[in-house]
Amino acid sequence: MSSVIINHLMYADDTCIKAPSPTALQQLFDICADFAVSNFIIFNEKKTKCMCFKPNSLNGLFVHTLCLNNVPLTFVMSNKYLGVIIHDKHRDDDDIMIYVKSLYSRGFMALWPHR
């Protein structure tokens, strides 16, 4: 069994932090905030979103407000990360619909007579 824990994904200036519970996520936010102060990094709390993935059986579960630099963060049901729409219900319908519409419009353009 491996003892490696991957709790963040980073690409350029986009970061995704994940944790098994709200308490663990708040601890990671606090660690990030401390690191940012020590290394002259500024987080944009207005662009920072939280999403809670949970099974349908826990749909009514209340998740308390999380903060970054003592600023409450917004919870969302879906968000675009690196061009992919992520949904808290583990669906990819939104992303698939975007690609279907794009495919139809490109197909239509190919059939349209050029002058």
mmCIF file with all atom_site columns, C-alpha atoms in Angstrom:
data_model
loop_
_atom_site.group_PDB
_atom_site.id
_atom_site.type_symbol
_atom_site.label_atom_id
_atom_site.label_alt_id
_atom_site.label_comp_id
_atom_site.label_asym_id
_atom_site.label_entity_id
_atom_site.label_seq_id
_atom_site.pdbx_PDB_ins_code
_atom_site.Cartn_x
_atom_site.Cartn_y
_atom_site.Cartn_z
_atom_site.occupancy
_atom_site.B_iso_or_equiv
_atom_site.pdbx_formal_charge
_atom_site.auth_seq_id
_atom_site.auth_comp_id
_atom_site.auth_asym_id
_atom_site.auth_atom_id
_atom_site.pdbx_PDB_model_num
ATOM 1   C CA . MET A 1 1   ? 0.000   0.000  0.000   1.00 0.00 ? 1   MET A CA 1
ATOM 2   C CA . SER A 1 2   ? 1.304   3.414  -0.963  1.00 0.00 ? 2   SER A CA 1
ATOM 3   C CA . SER A 1 3   ? 1.530   6.286  1.483   1.00 0.00 ? 3   SER A CA 1
ATOM 4   C CA . VAL A 1 4   ? 1.416   8.945  -1.239  1.00 0.00 ? 4   VAL A CA 1
ATOM 5   C CA . ILE A 1 5   ? -1.495  11.352 -0.952  1.00 0.00 ? 5   ILE A CA 1
ATOM 6   C CA . ILE A 1 6   ? -2.389  13.526 -3.907  1.00 0.00 ? 6   ILE A CA 1
ATOM 7   C CA . ASN A 1 7   ? -4.549  16.359 -2.651  1.00 0.00 ? 7   ASN A CA 1
ATOM 8   C CA . HIS A 1 8   ? -3.947  18.989 -5.308  1.00 0.00 ? 8   HIS A CA 1
ATOM 9   C CA . LEU A 1 9   ? -3.729  19.293 -9.074  1.00 0.00 ? 9   LEU A CA 1
ATOM 10  C CA . MET A 1 10  ? -1.916  22.225 -10.632 1.00 0.00 ? 10  MET A CA 1
ATOM 11  C CA . TYR A 1 11  ? -1.600  23.522 -14.166 1.00 0.00 ? 11  TYR A CA 1
ATOM 12  C CA . ALA A 1 12  ? -0.114  26.980 -14.782 1.00 0.00 ? 12  ALA A CA 1
ATOM 13  C CA . ASP A 1 13  ? -2.026  29.276 -12.394 1.00 0.00 ? 13  ASP A CA 1
ATOM 14  C CA . ASP A 1 14  ? -4.986  26.890 -11.926 1.00 0.00 ? 14  ASP A CA 1
ATOM 15  C CA . THR A 1 15  ? -5.077  24.767 -8.796  1.00 0.00 ? 15  THR A CA 1
ATOM 16  C CA . CYS A 1 16  ? -7.605  22.169 -7.685  1.00 0.00 ? 16  CYS A CA 1
ATOM 17  C CA . ILE A 1 17  ? -7.406  21.084 -4.041  1.00 0.00 ? 17  ILE A CA 1
ATOM 18  C CA . LYS A 1 18  ? -9.293  18.018 -2.892  1.00 0.00 ? 18  LYS A CA 1
ATOM 19  C CA . ALA A 1 19  ? -9.914  16.527 0.520   1.00 0.00 ? 19  ALA A CA 1
ATOM 20  C CA . PRO A 1 20  ? -12.063 13.767 2.048   1.00 0.00 ? 20  PRO A CA 1
ATOM 21  C CA . SER A 1 21  ? -13.945 16.165 4.356   1.00 0.00 ? 21  SER A CA 1
ATOM 22  C CA . PRO A 1 22  ? -14.711 19.873 4.771   1.00 0.00 ? 22  PRO A CA 1
ATOM 23  C CA . THR A 1 23  ? -12.486 20.007 7.859   1.00 0.00 ? 23  THR A CA 1
ATOM 24  C CA . ALA A 1 24  ? -9.552  18.520 5.943   1.00 0.00 ? 24  ALA A CA 1
ATOM 25  C CA . LEU A 1 25  ? -10.162 20.940 3.073   1.00 0.00 ? 25  LEU A CA 1
ATOM 26  C CA . GLN A 1 26  ? -10.173 23.920 5.441   1.00 0.00 ? 26  GLN A CA 1
ATOM 27  C CA . GLN A 1 27  ? -6.857  22.706 6.864   1.00 0.00 ? 27  GLN A CA 1
ATOM 28  C CA . LEU A 1 28  ? -5.410  22.557 3.338   1.00 0.00 ? 28  LEU A CA 1
ATOM 29  C CA . PHE A 1 29  ? -6.710  26.075 2.618   1.00 0.00 ? 29  PHE A CA 1
ATOM 30  C CA . ASP A 1 30  ? -5.011  27.310 5.799   1.00 0.00 ? 30  ASP A CA 1
ATOM 31  C CA . ILE A 1 31  ? -1.730  25.660 4.773   1.00 0.00 ? 31  ILE A CA 1
ATOM 32  C CA . CYS A 1 32  ? -1.992  27.266 1.323   1.00 0.00 ? 32  CYS A CA 1
ATOM 33  C CA . ALA A 1 33  ? -2.714  30.680 2.852   1.00 0.00 ? 33  ALA A CA 1
ATOM 34  C CA . ASP A 1 34  ? 0.331   30.421 5.135   1.00 0.00 ? 34  ASP A CA 1
ATOM 35  C CA . PHE A 1 35  ? 2.525   29.295 2.225   1.00 0.00 ? 35  PHE A CA 1
ATOM 36  C CA . ALA A 1 36  ? 1.236   32.176 0.084   1.00 0.00 ? 36  ALA A CA 1
ATOM 37  C CA . VAL A 1 37  ? 2.145   34.775 2.710   1.00 0.00 ? 37  VAL A CA 1
ATOM 38  C CA . SER A 1 38  ? 5.656   33.319 3.099   1.00 0.00 ? 38  SER A CA 1
ATOM 39  C CA . ASN A 1 39  ? 6.211   33.217 -0.679  1.00 0.00 ? 39  ASN A CA 1
ATOM 40  C CA . PHE A 1 40  ? 4.492   36.452 -1.792  1.00 0.00 ? 40  PHE A CA 1
ATOM 41  C CA . ILE A 1 41  ? 1.673   34.633 -3.598  1.00 0.00 ? 41  ILE A CA 1
ATOM 42  C CA . ILE A 1 42  ? -1.784  36.186 -3.848  1.00 0.00 ? 42  ILE A CA 1
ATOM 43  C CA . PHE A 1 43  ? -4.924  34.063 -4.147  1.00 0.00 ? 43  PHE A CA 1
ATOM 44  C CA . ASN A 1 44  ? -8.037  35.503 -5.749  1.00 0.00 ? 44  ASN A CA 1
ATOM 45  C CA . GLU A 1 45  ? -10.760 34.467 -3.320  1.00 0.00 ? 45  GLU A CA 1
ATOM 46  C CA . LYS A 1 46  ? -13.464 35.799 -5.676  1.00 0.00 ? 46  LYS A CA 1
ATOM 47  C CA . LYS A 1 47  ? -12.410 33.284 -8.347  1.00 0.00 ? 47  LYS A CA 1
ATOM 48  C CA . THR A 1 48  ? -12.024 30.428 -5.857  1.00 0.00 ? 48  THR A CA 1
ATOM 49  C CA . LYS A 1 49  ? -14.957 28.013 -5.805  1.00 0.00 ? 49  LYS A CA 1
ATOM 50  C CA . CYS A 1 50  ? -15.814 25.016 -3.637  1.00 0.00 ? 50  CYS A CA 1
ATOM 51  C CA . MET A 1 51  ? -17.664 21.921 -4.758  1.00 0.00 ? 51  MET A CA 1
ATOM 52  C CA . CYS A 1 52  ? -18.868 19.039 -2.608  1.00 0.00 ? 52  CYS A CA 1
ATOM 53  C CA . PHE A 1 53  ? -19.031 15.568 -4.151  1.00 0.00 ? 53  PHE A CA 1
ATOM 54  C CA . LYS A 1 54  ? -21.304 13.260 -2.182  1.00 0.00 ? 54  LYS A CA 1
ATOM 55  C CA . PRO A 1 55  ? -23.543 10.271 -2.862  1.00 0.00 ? 55  PRO A CA 1
ATOM 56  C CA . ASN A 1 56  ? -27.266 10.801 -3.429  1.00 0.00 ? 56  ASN A CA 1
ATOM 57  C CA . SER A 1 57  ? -27.972 9.256  -0.025  1.00 0.00 ? 57  SER A CA 1
ATOM 58  C CA . LEU A 1 58  ? -26.234 12.260 1.594   1.00 0.00 ? 58  LEU A CA 1
ATOM 59  C CA . ASN A 1 59  ? -27.783 14.870 -0.690  1.00 0.00 ? 59  ASN A CA 1
ATOM 60  C CA . GLY A 1 60  ? -29.216 16.882 2.221   1.00 0.00 ? 60  GLY A CA 1
ATOM 61  C CA . LEU A 1 61  ? -25.951 16.933 4.159   1.00 0.00 ? 61  LEU A CA 1
ATOM 62  C CA . PHE A 1 62  ? -25.022 20.479 5.216   1.00 0.00 ? 62  PHE A CA 1
ATOM 63  C CA . VAL A 1 63  ? -21.435 21.541 4.523   1.00 0.00 ? 63  VAL A CA 1
ATOM 64  C CA . HIS A 1 64  ? -20.271 24.514 6.539   1.00 0.00 ? 64  HIS A CA 1
ATOM 65  C CA . THR A 1 65  ? -18.701 27.569 4.928   1.00 0.00 ? 65  THR A CA 1
ATOM 66  C CA . LEU A 1 66  ? -15.046 27.281 4.041   1.00 0.00 ? 66  LEU A CA 1
ATOM 67  C CA . CYS A 1 67  ? -12.674 30.260 4.023   1.00 0.00 ? 67  CYS A CA 1
ATOM 68  C CA . LEU A 1 68  ? -9.457  31.242 2.307   1.00 0.00 ? 68  LEU A CA 1
ATOM 69  C CA . ASN A 1 69  ? -7.612  34.096 4.030   1.00 0.00 ? 69  ASN A CA 1
ATOM 70  C CA . ASN A 1 70  ? -10.702 34.526 6.240   1.00 0.00 ? 70  ASN A CA 1
ATOM 71  C CA . VAL A 1 71  ? -12.853 35.184 3.143   1.00 0.00 ? 71  VAL A CA 1
ATOM 72  C CA . PRO A 1 72  ? -15.892 32.865 2.797   1.00 0.00 ? 72  PRO A CA 1
ATOM 73  C CA . LEU A 1 73  ? -15.792 30.861 -0.434  1.00 0.00 ? 73  LEU A CA 1
ATOM 74  C CA . THR A 1 74  ? -18.691 30.245 -2.795  1.00 0.00 ? 74  THR A CA 1
ATOM 75  C CA . PHE A 1 75  ? -20.062 26.727 -3.241  1.00 0.00 ? 75  PHE A CA 1
ATOM 76  C CA . VAL A 1 76  ? -21.032 25.768 -6.798  1.00 0.00 ? 76  VAL A CA 1
ATOM 77  C CA . MET A 1 77  ? -22.767 22.763 -8.354  1.00 0.00 ? 77  MET A CA 1
ATOM 78  C CA . SER A 1 78  ? -20.611 22.854 -11.482 1.00 0.00 ? 78  SER A CA 1
ATOM 79  C CA . ASN A 1 79  ? -17.469 24.616 -12.621 1.00 0.00 ? 79  ASN A CA 1
ATOM 80  C CA . LYS A 1 80  ? -15.178 24.624 -15.624 1.00 0.00 ? 80  LYS A CA 1
ATOM 81  C CA . TYR A 1 81  ? -11.641 23.473 -14.801 1.00 0.00 ? 81  TYR A CA 1
ATOM 82  C CA . LEU A 1 82  ? -9.046  23.355 -17.584 1.00 0.00 ? 82  LEU A CA 1
ATOM 83  C CA . GLY A 1 83  ? -11.802 23.434 -20.196 1.00 0.00 ? 83  GLY A CA 1
ATOM 84  C CA . VAL A 1 84  ? -13.829 20.570 -18.715 1.00 0.00 ? 84  VAL A CA 1
ATOM 85  C CA . ILE A 1 85  ? -17.117 21.112 -16.878 1.00 0.00 ? 85  ILE A CA 1
ATOM 86  C CA . ILE A 1 86  ? -17.065 19.284 -13.556 1.00 0.00 ? 86  ILE A CA 1
ATOM 87  C CA . HIS A 1 87  ? -20.425 18.639 -11.865 1.00 0.00 ? 87  HIS A CA 1
ATOM 88  C CA . ASP A 1 88  ? -21.008 17.716 -8.235  1.00 0.00 ? 88  ASP A CA 1
ATOM 89  C CA . LYS A 1 89  ? -23.436 14.938 -9.266  1.00 0.00 ? 89  LYS A CA 1
ATOM 90  C CA . HIS A 1 90  ? -20.701 13.098 -11.211 1.00 0.00 ? 90  HIS A CA 1
ATOM 91  C CA . ARG A 1 91  ? -22.391 13.881 -14.538 1.00 0.00 ? 91  ARG A CA 1
ATOM 92  C CA . ASP A 1 92  ? -20.768 14.980 -17.755 1.00 0.00 ? 92  ASP A CA 1
ATOM 93  C CA . ASP A 1 93  ? -23.994 15.910 -19.609 1.00 0.00 ? 93  ASP A CA 1
ATOM 94  C CA . ASP A 1 94  ? -23.082 19.619 -19.775 1.00 0.00 ? 94  ASP A CA 1
ATOM 95  C CA . ASP A 1 95  ? -19.685 18.949 -21.325 1.00 0.00 ? 95  ASP A CA 1
ATOM 96  C CA . ILE A 1 96  ? -21.064 16.387 -23.779 1.00 0.00 ? 96  ILE A CA 1
ATOM 97  C CA . MET A 1 97  ? -23.782 18.835 -24.918 1.00 0.00 ? 97  MET A CA 1
ATOM 98  C CA . ILE A 1 98  ? -21.151 21.486 -25.693 1.00 0.00 ? 98  ILE A CA 1
ATOM 99  C CA . TYR A 1 99  ? -19.253 19.028 -27.908 1.00 0.00 ? 99  TYR A CA 1
ATOM 100 C CA . VAL A 1 100 ? -22.453 17.801 -29.610 1.00 0.00 ? 100 VAL A CA 1
ATOM 101 C CA . LYS A 1 101 ? -23.461 21.387 -30.470 1.00 0.00 ? 101 LYS A CA 1
ATOM 102 C CA . SER A 1 102 ? -19.954 22.079 -31.772 1.00 0.00 ? 102 SER A CA 1
ATOM 103 C CA . LEU A 1 103 ? -20.029 18.932 -33.903 1.00 0.00 ? 103 LEU A CA 1
ATOM 104 C CA . TYR A 1 104 ? -23.434 19.873 -35.386 1.00 0.00 ? 104 TYR A CA 1
ATOM 105 C CA . SER A 1 105 ? -22.310 23.398 -36.201 1.00 0.00 ? 105 SER A CA 1
ATOM 106 C CA . ARG A 1 106 ? -19.105 22.178 -37.868 1.00 0.00 ? 106 ARG A CA 1
ATOM 107 C CA . GLY A 1 107 ? -21.092 19.583 -39.820 1.00 0.00 ? 107 GLY A CA 1
ATOM 108 C CA . PHE A 1 108 ? -23.543 22.226 -40.932 1.00 0.00 ? 108 PHE A CA 1
ATOM 109 C CA . MET A 1 109 ? -20.703 24.479 -42.082 1.00 0.00 ? 109 MET A CA 1
ATOM 110 C CA . ALA A 1 110 ? -19.236 21.602 -44.136 1.00 0.00 ? 110 ALA A CA 1
ATOM 111 C CA . LEU A 1 111 ? -22.591 21.090 -45.911 1.00 0.00 ? 111 LEU A CA 1
ATOM 112 C CA . TRP A 1 112 ? -23.198 24.780 -46.541 1.00 0.00 ? 112 TRP A CA 1
ATOM 113 C CA . PRO A 1 113 ? -22.290 25.693 -50.147 1.00 0.00 ? 113 PRO A CA 1
ATOM 114 C CA . HIS A 1 114 ? -19.257 27.974 -50.324 1.00 0.00 ? 114 HIS A CA 1
ATOM 115 C CA . ARG A 1 115 ? -19.338 30.864 -52.749 1.00 0.00 ? 115 ARG A CA 1
#
